[in-house]
XYZ file of C-alpha atoms in Angstrom:
137
model
C 130.627 153.271 184.886
C 127.876 156.454 184.816
C 125.681 157.966 187.174
C 121.557 158.048 187.181
C 120.443 161.362 187.812
C 116.977 161.740 189.425
C 114.812 164.549 188.832
C 112.151 166.625 190.806
C 110.679 168.780 188.673
C 108.920 171.828 190.015
C 107.538 174.981 188.566
C 109.887 177.238 190.474
C 112.631 174.907 191.722
C 113.596 171.798 190.934
C 115.217 169.254 193.164
C 118.401 166.743 191.720
C 119.596 163.563 193.162
C 122.375 161.679 191.804
C 124.201 157.748 192.256
C 127.284 157.193 193.098
C 129.293 156.026 190.146
C 128.490 152.077 191.112
C 124.820 152.978 191.778
C 124.120 151.474 195.212
C 123.947 155.476 196.862
C 121.612 158.149 195.898
C 123.072 161.421 197.140
C 121.223 164.741 197.018
C 123.000 167.254 194.346
C 121.101 170.477 194.006
C 117.940 172.339 193.980
C 118.536 174.841 191.082
C 115.511 177.530 189.620
C 113.967 175.847 186.948
C 114.654 178.083 184.375
C 118.240 177.359 184.547
C 117.880 173.410 184.945
C 118.713 172.616 181.300
C 122.195 174.673 181.421
C 122.997 173.221 184.705
C 122.310 169.496 183.482
C 124.356 170.415 179.684
C 127.127 171.022 182.491
C 126.456 168.856 184.853
C 126.737 165.697 182.060
C 130.065 167.511 180.174
C 131.661 166.775 184.111
C 130.065 163.644 184.804
C 128.831 160.670 182.967
C 125.467 159.722 183.319
C 124.067 156.648 182.207
C 119.968 157.770 182.738
C 118.104 160.214 184.294
C 114.779 159.385 186.224
C 112.241 161.819 186.258
C 109.606 162.290 188.879
C 106.004 162.427 187.496
C 103.475 164.082 189.200
C 100.188 161.621 189.982
C 97.087 162.679 192.188
C 96.131 159.998 194.865
C 93.873 157.648 192.050
C 97.063 157.274 189.929
C 95.958 160.486 187.194
C 98.213 162.889 186.263
C 98.072 166.191 188.448
C 97.998 169.523 186.601
C 101.519 170.192 186.545
C 102.263 166.962 184.624
C 101.642 167.979 181.176
C 104.738 170.718 182.045
C 106.756 167.601 183.057
C 106.300 165.868 180.217
C 107.082 168.551 177.814
C 110.762 168.910 179.953
C 110.790 165.294 178.894
C 110.474 166.080 175.397
C 113.122 168.952 175.787
C 115.506 166.442 177.942
C 115.242 163.661 175.167
C 116.274 165.817 172.442
C 119.196 167.789 174.541
C 120.738 164.133 175.969
C 119.341 161.834 172.980
C 121.876 159.369 174.136
C 120.084 159.212 177.525
C 117.408 156.930 178.705
C 114.302 158.317 180.442
C 112.220 156.894 182.935
C 109.219 158.116 185.041
C 108.915 157.554 188.235
C 105.866 158.336 190.572
C 106.405 161.444 193.246
C 103.460 161.134 194.957
C 104.016 161.794 198.805
C 107.846 162.520 197.926
C 107.716 165.929 199.775
C 105.975 164.575 202.819
C 108.587 161.760 202.890
C 111.029 164.348 202.945
C 109.775 166.413 205.639
C 109.488 163.154 207.437
C 113.196 161.844 206.762
C 114.393 165.961 207.993
C 112.565 165.823 211.140
C 113.946 162.022 211.465
C 117.257 163.000 210.977
C 117.264 165.782 213.368
C 117.665 168.417 210.715
C 116.753 172.121 212.405
C 113.436 173.836 212.206
C 115.571 176.558 210.101
C 116.426 174.119 207.752
C 113.610 172.493 207.237
C 111.929 175.463 206.171
C 114.479 176.313 203.021
C 111.818 174.888 200.117
C 115.261 173.660 198.337
C 116.233 171.132 200.843
C 112.451 169.280 200.412
C 113.273 169.670 197.044
C 116.777 167.475 197.090
C 115.512 165.331 199.649
C 112.175 164.460 197.409
C 114.725 163.706 193.998
C 117.076 161.378 196.568
C 113.830 159.436 197.391
C 112.428 159.313 193.631
C 116.123 157.588 193.017
C 116.015 155.161 195.786
C 112.858 153.908 194.825
C 114.059 154.010 190.989
C 117.091 152.099 191.948
C 115.485 149.529 194.049
C 112.813 149.278 191.717
C 115.532 147.848 189.519
C 117.373 145.426 191.792
């Protein structure tokens, strides 16, 4: 069985999360520079079986595409080209950064660690992935 890999795409950094092989638990994987994201995903998919990608779509409060949505859509097209056999699902990523900050505080993470932006990115990816898994059960 393959994993589901979630992507919280950002201009500079991208947070990644992944399920366990049984698709029960969502876990933070990594935060990678967006410039190296495609290379990272290629290596990851060579080493691990991935059944699907879930990518967070940036939306406004009125459910319209945000200013960064066109860039995310371009990346989705690249994913379709590079990984033609892997389905891609879009997920609403509104409020994930706020929820990630809250989760870090409630989880007792030190302030210094909460200020590392990469931590927010990968926890946001976990939230995107968990919401996707909950919606498909």
